[in-house]
């Protein structure tokens, strides 16, 4: 078997702080504490800010996104062109709120016309058949990356697609789905790069696809096709809160992808990747489903030491192959998540959590549902340098030492101690037993109103 690639290729009661001005017209500065999920309570999702002590993103000044946006910087959008205009310049730090109403197809032009992979490759000289002929390992070899006319053309076509589907989010921004509208982005990617204070919530990210994956014969034992474009990508971003989103490959599942050079022609990259020194991130109450390489924390073993601090809690992972997450270097708190590792639509588990490159993971009070015959030793993974501490994790309702199970079956052992103690733990439930039922109806896009 080929070596897998590790490259970057409601709770029912929760206090939320919003500006009083967003609730009572004419009232000056100040704050009002609302219970976001209490029965009969309706609040403005766009003005909610991350609660105190709710994970790493609450550290320091916390995460407020665009809560202070004025009327001139508050937008409701329903097309790709409107979204681009509302986001404005990635260097503009003026607080802004972008409400997405309905589903935006990123692969459209400014008039709304549908664009295809052929549209992006037109005029570049790229052709898949020619690319496959040029870099066939039998003639090109397996020791170097592709270079030459077809690789240059492939990169040019990929750049054309990126120009259309990558949405750059500026600092102090909230991007939120309008309740009841099936809000989301299809085929696109939110890029949160070198900015601070961003909130992304109540959105479905579907079918983010790279038309032009690159062949890398040096990746793994047998080479790999590597794509660009995460649904949401953080690069050097700080204070980011991702809440109540849904991530899925559907309708473009991996089972529909062809095989070239004996390897899957992978058109999907990550769902939510946190790399390049990103820091102070909270990922909560999302659903991740029908995906392979789901969440990467740290792009390489030389990513930024002292950063990559991420809290991941109350999420559902179902039909996920790997990277839930794969963590490098940072301090990651993983609690009260529900993993259903039953194979789904061709997505079959390799592992759930991977700690490598001296990552310091605390995994506590999570719940795994596994099918008959699946080995508990497959739930964790590592390279012999990463740590996973914590306890209270359940497998099919039974308390299980997942690190011990992994270490008993592998020569490269996970370490069992970490160099930090989580303190930003709002909402931590000390028992995982009810998570499968609780999180079924309180996670993902569409449950907030």
XYZ file of C-alpha atoms in Angstrom:
449
model
C 0.000 0.000 0.000
C 1.378 3.441 -0.927
C 2.473 5.706 1.897
C -0.126 8.448 2.509
C 1.000 11.988 1.793
C 1.398 14.369 4.719
C 2.233 17.333 2.548
C 0.169 20.364 2.109
C -0.704 19.459 -1.383
C -25.414 24.267 20.488
C -24.651 23.332 23.462
C -28.201 24.388 24.467
C -27.025 27.394 26.461
C -24.148 29.644 25.566
C -23.546 33.320 26.286
C -22.635 35.429 23.280
C -21.491 39.053 23.421
C -22.806 41.454 20.817
C -22.651 45.213 20.543
C -25.636 46.861 22.110
C -25.874 49.112 19.074
C -26.815 46.102 16.996
C -29.838 45.486 19.181
C -31.070 48.882 20.293
C -30.887 51.663 17.726
C -29.239 54.842 18.954
C -27.572 53.283 21.976
C -23.865 54.068 22.236
C -20.928 51.825 23.023
C -21.428 48.948 25.395
C -22.217 45.269 25.384
C -25.244 43.102 25.838
C -24.951 39.451 26.784
C -27.430 37.219 25.004
C -28.096 33.525 25.266
C -27.723 32.582 21.589
C -29.565 29.280 21.724
C -32.226 29.719 24.354
C -35.702 28.715 23.281
C -37.529 31.573 21.612
C -34.434 33.773 21.426
C -33.438 35.238 18.079
C -30.188 37.159 17.732
C -28.249 38.730 14.889
C -25.639 36.126 13.931
C -23.569 38.723 12.125
C -22.912 40.733 15.296
C -22.186 37.869 17.648
C -18.638 37.640 18.897
C -16.723 34.741 20.360
C -17.546 34.121 24.007
C -14.909 34.542 26.705
C -12.614 31.531 27.203
C -14.059 29.770 24.163
C -10.837 28.266 22.891
C -7.630 29.793 21.648
C -9.370 32.439 19.504
C -10.701 34.069 22.696
C -7.163 34.730 23.884
C -6.009 38.329 24.278
C -8.388 40.768 22.613
C -10.627 37.894 21.529
C -12.377 37.538 18.191
C -15.073 40.035 17.221
C -14.921 39.920 13.427
C -16.981 42.687 11.850
C -19.234 43.364 14.859
C -18.332 47.074 14.769
C -19.175 47.483 11.074
C -21.169 50.549 10.115
C -24.029 50.521 7.605
C -21.683 51.353 4.723
C -19.671 48.208 5.430
C -22.580 45.811 5.952
C -23.496 43.811 2.867
C -25.937 41.105 1.797
C -24.727 39.204 -1.269
C -26.047 36.375 -3.423
C -23.642 36.242 -6.394
C -19.922 35.769 -6.843
C -19.470 39.314 -8.162
C -21.307 40.777 -5.171
C -19.171 38.742 -2.771
C -15.944 39.987 -4.347
C -17.135 43.585 -4.142
C -18.293 43.247 -0.536
C -14.994 41.766 0.638
C -13.108 44.614 -1.002
C -9.359 44.865 -0.601
C -7.636 42.272 1.578
C -5.554 45.112 3.037
C -8.559 47.170 4.196
C -8.959 46.747 7.970
C -12.292 48.564 8.247
C -14.751 46.286 10.109
C -17.227 44.700 7.709
C -20.071 42.210 7.723
C -20.779 40.099 4.659
C -24.059 38.184 4.780
C -24.337 35.460 2.160
C -27.905 34.773 1.057
C -28.360 31.499 -0.788
C -25.638 29.497 -2.514
C -22.903 31.269 -4.465
C -21.270 29.362 -7.311
C -17.622 30.442 -7.460
C -17.204 29.072 -10.977
C -19.175 31.858 -12.611
C -18.132 35.110 -14.244
C -19.236 38.605 -13.261
C -22.458 38.228 -15.243
C -23.291 34.914 -13.581
C -22.344 32.727 -16.551
C -21.134 29.246 -15.592
C -17.404 28.598 -16.101
C -15.824 25.190 -16.670
C -12.327 23.717 -16.446
C -12.127 24.150 -20.217
C -12.788 27.848 -19.775
C -9.796 28.197 -17.470
C -7.434 26.174 -19.682
C -8.400 27.988 -22.883
C -5.420 29.845 -24.332
C -2.859 28.343 -21.943
C -1.818 25.399 -24.081
C -2.682 22.917 -21.334
C -4.220 19.563 -22.223
C -4.514 16.700 -19.769
C -3.626 14.083 -22.386
C -0.449 15.961 -23.281
C 0.412 16.431 -19.602
C 0.015 12.714 -18.910
C 2.219 11.850 -21.877
C 4.915 14.342 -20.867
C 5.269 13.147 -17.283
C 4.602 9.422 -17.527
C 6.921 7.943 -14.870
C 7.949 5.229 -17.314
C 9.677 7.839 -19.469
C 9.984 10.992 -17.313
C 11.171 9.194 -14.216
C 10.243 9.512 -10.537
C 12.981 11.676 -9.059
C 11.927 15.230 -9.932
C 8.865 17.436 -10.173
C 7.370 18.116 -13.598
C 8.886 20.990 -15.541
C 8.634 22.219 -19.096
C 5.928 23.356 -21.498
C 2.990 21.348 -20.170
C 3.772 22.072 -16.521
C 4.000 25.792 -17.303
C 0.665 25.569 -19.099
C -0.903 23.660 -16.197
C 0.234 26.330 -13.743
C -1.170 29.074 -15.968
C -4.567 27.369 -16.170
C -4.558 26.841 -12.400
C -3.796 30.535 -11.879
C -6.792 31.483 -14.049
C -9.067 29.331 -11.925
C -7.598 30.743 -8.708
C -8.274 34.289 -9.857
C -11.945 33.393 -10.116
C -12.615 31.137 -7.120
C -10.327 32.441 -4.356
C -12.043 35.013 -2.136
C -9.599 36.966 0.032
C -11.023 37.942 3.396
C -9.725 41.124 5.058
C -9.162 41.678 8.768
C -12.045 42.514 11.121
C -14.595 40.709 8.955
C -17.567 38.465 9.637
C -18.740 36.251 6.764
C -22.044 34.660 7.738
C -24.863 32.773 6.067
C -28.345 34.254 6.193
C -30.511 31.759 8.116
C -33.084 29.846 6.121
C -31.475 30.470 2.720
C -29.189 27.412 2.358
C -26.305 29.847 2.459
C -22.916 28.754 1.239
C -20.228 28.702 -1.424
C -19.873 25.982 -4.049
C -16.536 25.447 -5.763
C -14.796 28.322 -4.008
C -12.302 28.997 -1.247
C -12.156 31.624 1.466
C -8.537 32.676 1.896
C -7.761 34.243 5.273
C -4.144 35.257 4.901
C -1.953 37.485 7.070
C -4.960 39.135 8.709
C -6.420 39.247 12.220
C -9.919 38.927 13.643
C -12.167 36.995 11.249
C -15.406 35.068 11.853
C -16.852 32.503 9.411
C -20.170 30.900 10.333
C -23.400 29.281 9.183
C -22.143 28.431 5.689
C -21.964 25.270 3.609
C -18.730 24.841 1.662
C -19.238 22.258 -1.075
C -17.283 20.794 -3.978
C -14.155 22.941 -3.793
C -12.246 21.488 -6.742
C -8.949 22.090 -8.520
C -9.279 21.557 -12.272
C -5.520 21.190 -12.654
C -3.819 19.011 -10.003
C -0.034 18.651 -10.216
C 1.692 15.293 -10.447
C 4.473 14.819 -7.873
C 6.337 11.542 -8.431
C 8.427 12.126 -5.276
C 5.428 12.324 -2.908
C 5.079 9.058 -0.991
C 6.100 5.646 -2.272
C 4.279 5.865 -5.587
C 3.781 9.580 -6.218
C 0.617 11.606 -5.727
C -1.612 14.089 -7.486
C -1.721 17.253 -5.371
C -4.384 19.916 -5.687
C -4.800 23.489 -4.502
C -7.770 25.212 -2.841
C -9.042 24.411 0.610
C -12.658 25.348 1.241
C -11.318 27.673 3.943
C -7.594 28.307 4.246
C -5.771 30.146 7.021
C -2.232 31.282 6.245
C -0.578 33.468 8.827
C -4.020 34.389 10.162
C -4.753 35.158 13.824
C -7.917 35.263 15.936
C -10.204 33.268 13.641
C -13.499 31.684 14.738
C -15.104 29.090 12.428
C -18.522 28.168 13.797
C -21.514 26.145 12.589
C -20.293 25.472 9.050
C -20.669 22.365 6.892
C -17.836 21.076 4.715
C -18.365 18.433 2.019
C -17.021 17.255 -1.335
C -20.570 16.548 -2.479
C -21.706 16.381 -5.163
C -18.167 15.847 -6.542
C -17.125 12.796 -4.524
C -13.709 11.165 -4.835
C -15.280 7.999 -6.226
C -15.894 9.887 -9.470
C -12.188 10.725 -9.923
C -10.120 8.752 -12.460
C -6.738 7.127 -11.778
C -3.563 8.129 -13.587
C -0.126 6.605 -13.062
C -1.802 4.247 -10.599
C -2.825 7.072 -8.254
C -6.137 8.852 -7.746
C -6.439 12.093 -9.677
C -7.137 14.107 -6.533
C -9.046 17.333 -7.223
C -9.760 18.141 -3.546
C -7.337 19.567 -1.024
C -8.319 20.450 2.562
C -11.600 21.449 4.121
C -10.161 23.850 6.696
C -6.359 24.139 6.764
C -4.504 26.231 9.343
C -0.925 26.873 8.248
C 1.997 29.265 7.766
C 2.134 30.444 11.376
C -1.608 30.907 11.862
C -2.478 31.250 15.524
C -5.300 31.610 18.045
C -8.048 29.737 16.211
C -11.301 28.212 17.486
C -13.149 25.682 15.315
C -16.484 24.682 16.821
C -19.806 23.061 15.972
C -18.991 22.354 12.342
C -19.735 19.245 10.304
C -16.983 17.690 8.198
C -18.173 14.973 5.856
C -17.307 13.154 2.614
C -13.670 14.229 2.435
C -10.133 12.861 2.476
C -7.490 15.347 3.731
C -9.711 17.326 6.063
C -7.767 19.633 8.394
C -4.046 20.354 8.315
C -2.468 22.329 11.156
C 1.036 23.302 10.087
C 2.063 23.111 6.431
C 5.411 21.459 7.108
C 7.679 20.288 9.916
C 9.306 23.743 9.805
C 6.118 25.780 10.243
C 6.135 28.437 12.977
C 7.198 27.361 16.473
C 5.212 29.133 19.180
C 2.128 29.532 17.016
C -0.487 27.143 15.551
C -2.542 27.257 18.753
C -5.949 25.831 17.857
C -9.056 24.703 19.763
C -11.337 22.199 18.024
C -14.525 21.294 19.866
C -18.079 20.045 19.402
C -17.584 19.150 15.741
C -18.923 16.146 13.815
C -16.546 14.174 11.562
C -18.278 11.620 9.335
C -16.979 9.939 6.197
C -13.499 11.382 6.770
C -10.387 9.532 5.572
C -7.643 11.400 7.476
C -6.441 14.680 9.044
C -9.130 15.254 11.644
C -6.752 16.913 12.280
C -3.145 16.314 11.287
C -1.250 18.559 13.697
C 2.299 19.834 13.605
C 4.245 21.905 16.132
C 1.373 23.753 17.829
C -0.741 23.409 20.959
C -4.048 21.857 19.930
C -7.018 21.258 22.226
C -9.390 18.671 20.810
C -12.476 18.133 22.947
C -16.105 17.015 22.781
C -15.956 16.018 19.121
C -17.904 13.135 17.579
C -16.187 10.878 15.050
C -18.228 8.384 13.035
C -15.586 6.315 11.234
C -17.949 4.072 9.302
C -17.065 4.154 5.601
C -19.256 6.570 3.654
C -19.574 7.049 -0.117
C -16.169 5.485 -0.689
C -14.401 7.492 2.012
C -12.722 4.909 4.266
C -10.772 5.758 7.412
C -6.961 5.804 7.444
C -6.819 7.547 10.827
C -8.578 10.354 12.701
C -5.917 12.340 14.611
C -2.240 12.592 13.668
C 0.281 14.304 15.974
C 3.704 14.855 14.415
C 6.606 17.326 14.283
C 6.476 17.752 18.076
C 2.831 18.812 18.120
C 1.296 19.066 21.598
C -2.267 17.750 21.391
C -4.697 17.421 24.292
C -7.589 15.159 23.239
C -10.265 14.746 25.874
C -13.868 13.652 26.128
C -14.346 12.866 22.460
C -16.560 10.054 21.129
C -15.692 7.603 18.348
C -18.309 5.374 16.728
C -16.525 2.601 14.858
C -17.837 -0.272 12.727
C -17.343 -3.902 13.647
C -13.832 -5.101 12.988
C -12.175 -1.697 12.908
C -9.013 -1.576 15.018
C -8.855 1.044 17.744
C -5.158 1.417 16.977
C -6.124 3.139 13.699
C -7.805 6.125 15.343
C -4.572 7.909 16.254
C -1.360 8.285 14.266
C 2.030 9.945 14.553
C 5.678 10.095 13.512
C 7.287 9.373 16.872
C 7.804 13.018 17.868
C 4.233 14.218 18.503
C 2.302 14.026 21.761
C -1.323 13.316 22.595
C -2.424 13.704 26.205
C -5.861 13.785 27.795
C -8.499 11.201 28.584
C -12.205 10.519 28.823
C -12.364 9.433 25.199
C -15.031 6.851 24.345
C -15.142 4.260 21.581
C -18.654 2.922 21.053
C -19.466 4.114 24.570
C -16.479 2.492 26.275
C -13.645 4.483 27.851
C -10.535 3.750 25.800
C -6.874 4.744 26.026
C -6.343 5.528 22.366
C -2.669 6.396 22.734
C -1.954 3.040 24.380
C -3.868 1.260 21.613
C -1.847 3.045 18.943
C 1.511 2.565 20.672
C 0.905 -1.164 21.139
C 0.624 -1.578 17.385
C 3.310 0.822 16.105
C 7.036 1.293 16.496
C 6.962 5.083 16.296
C 5.249 5.856 19.583
C 3.042 8.789 20.458
C 4.284 10.666 23.493
C 1.808 10.894 26.357
C 2.705 14.223 27.993
C 2.452 17.801 26.739
C 4.095 21.062 27.756
C 0.910 23.081 28.325
C -2.432 22.957 30.133
C -5.641 24.113 28.410
C -7.425 26.907 30.274
C -9.686 28.379 27.568
C -12.255 25.619 27.822
C -15.713 27.202 27.821
C -18.352 24.570 27.119
C -16.159 21.587 27.959
C -18.343 18.592 28.852
C -16.596 16.120 31.120
C -18.532 13.190 29.686
C -18.634 12.310 25.997
C -21.490 9.814 26.236
C -24.231 12.107 24.893
C -22.235 13.675 22.073
C -23.602 11.515 19.211
C -27.149 12.589 20.014
C -26.404 16.145 21.061
C -24.211 17.097 18.112
C -26.521 15.560 15.513
C -28.853 18.541 15.742
C -26.614 21.351 16.977
C -23.777 21.386 14.461
C -23.231 22.498 10.897
C -24.821 25.144 8.721
C -28.517 25.843 8.969
C -29.173 25.164 12.653
C -28.670 28.764 13.763
C -31.434 31.282 13.288
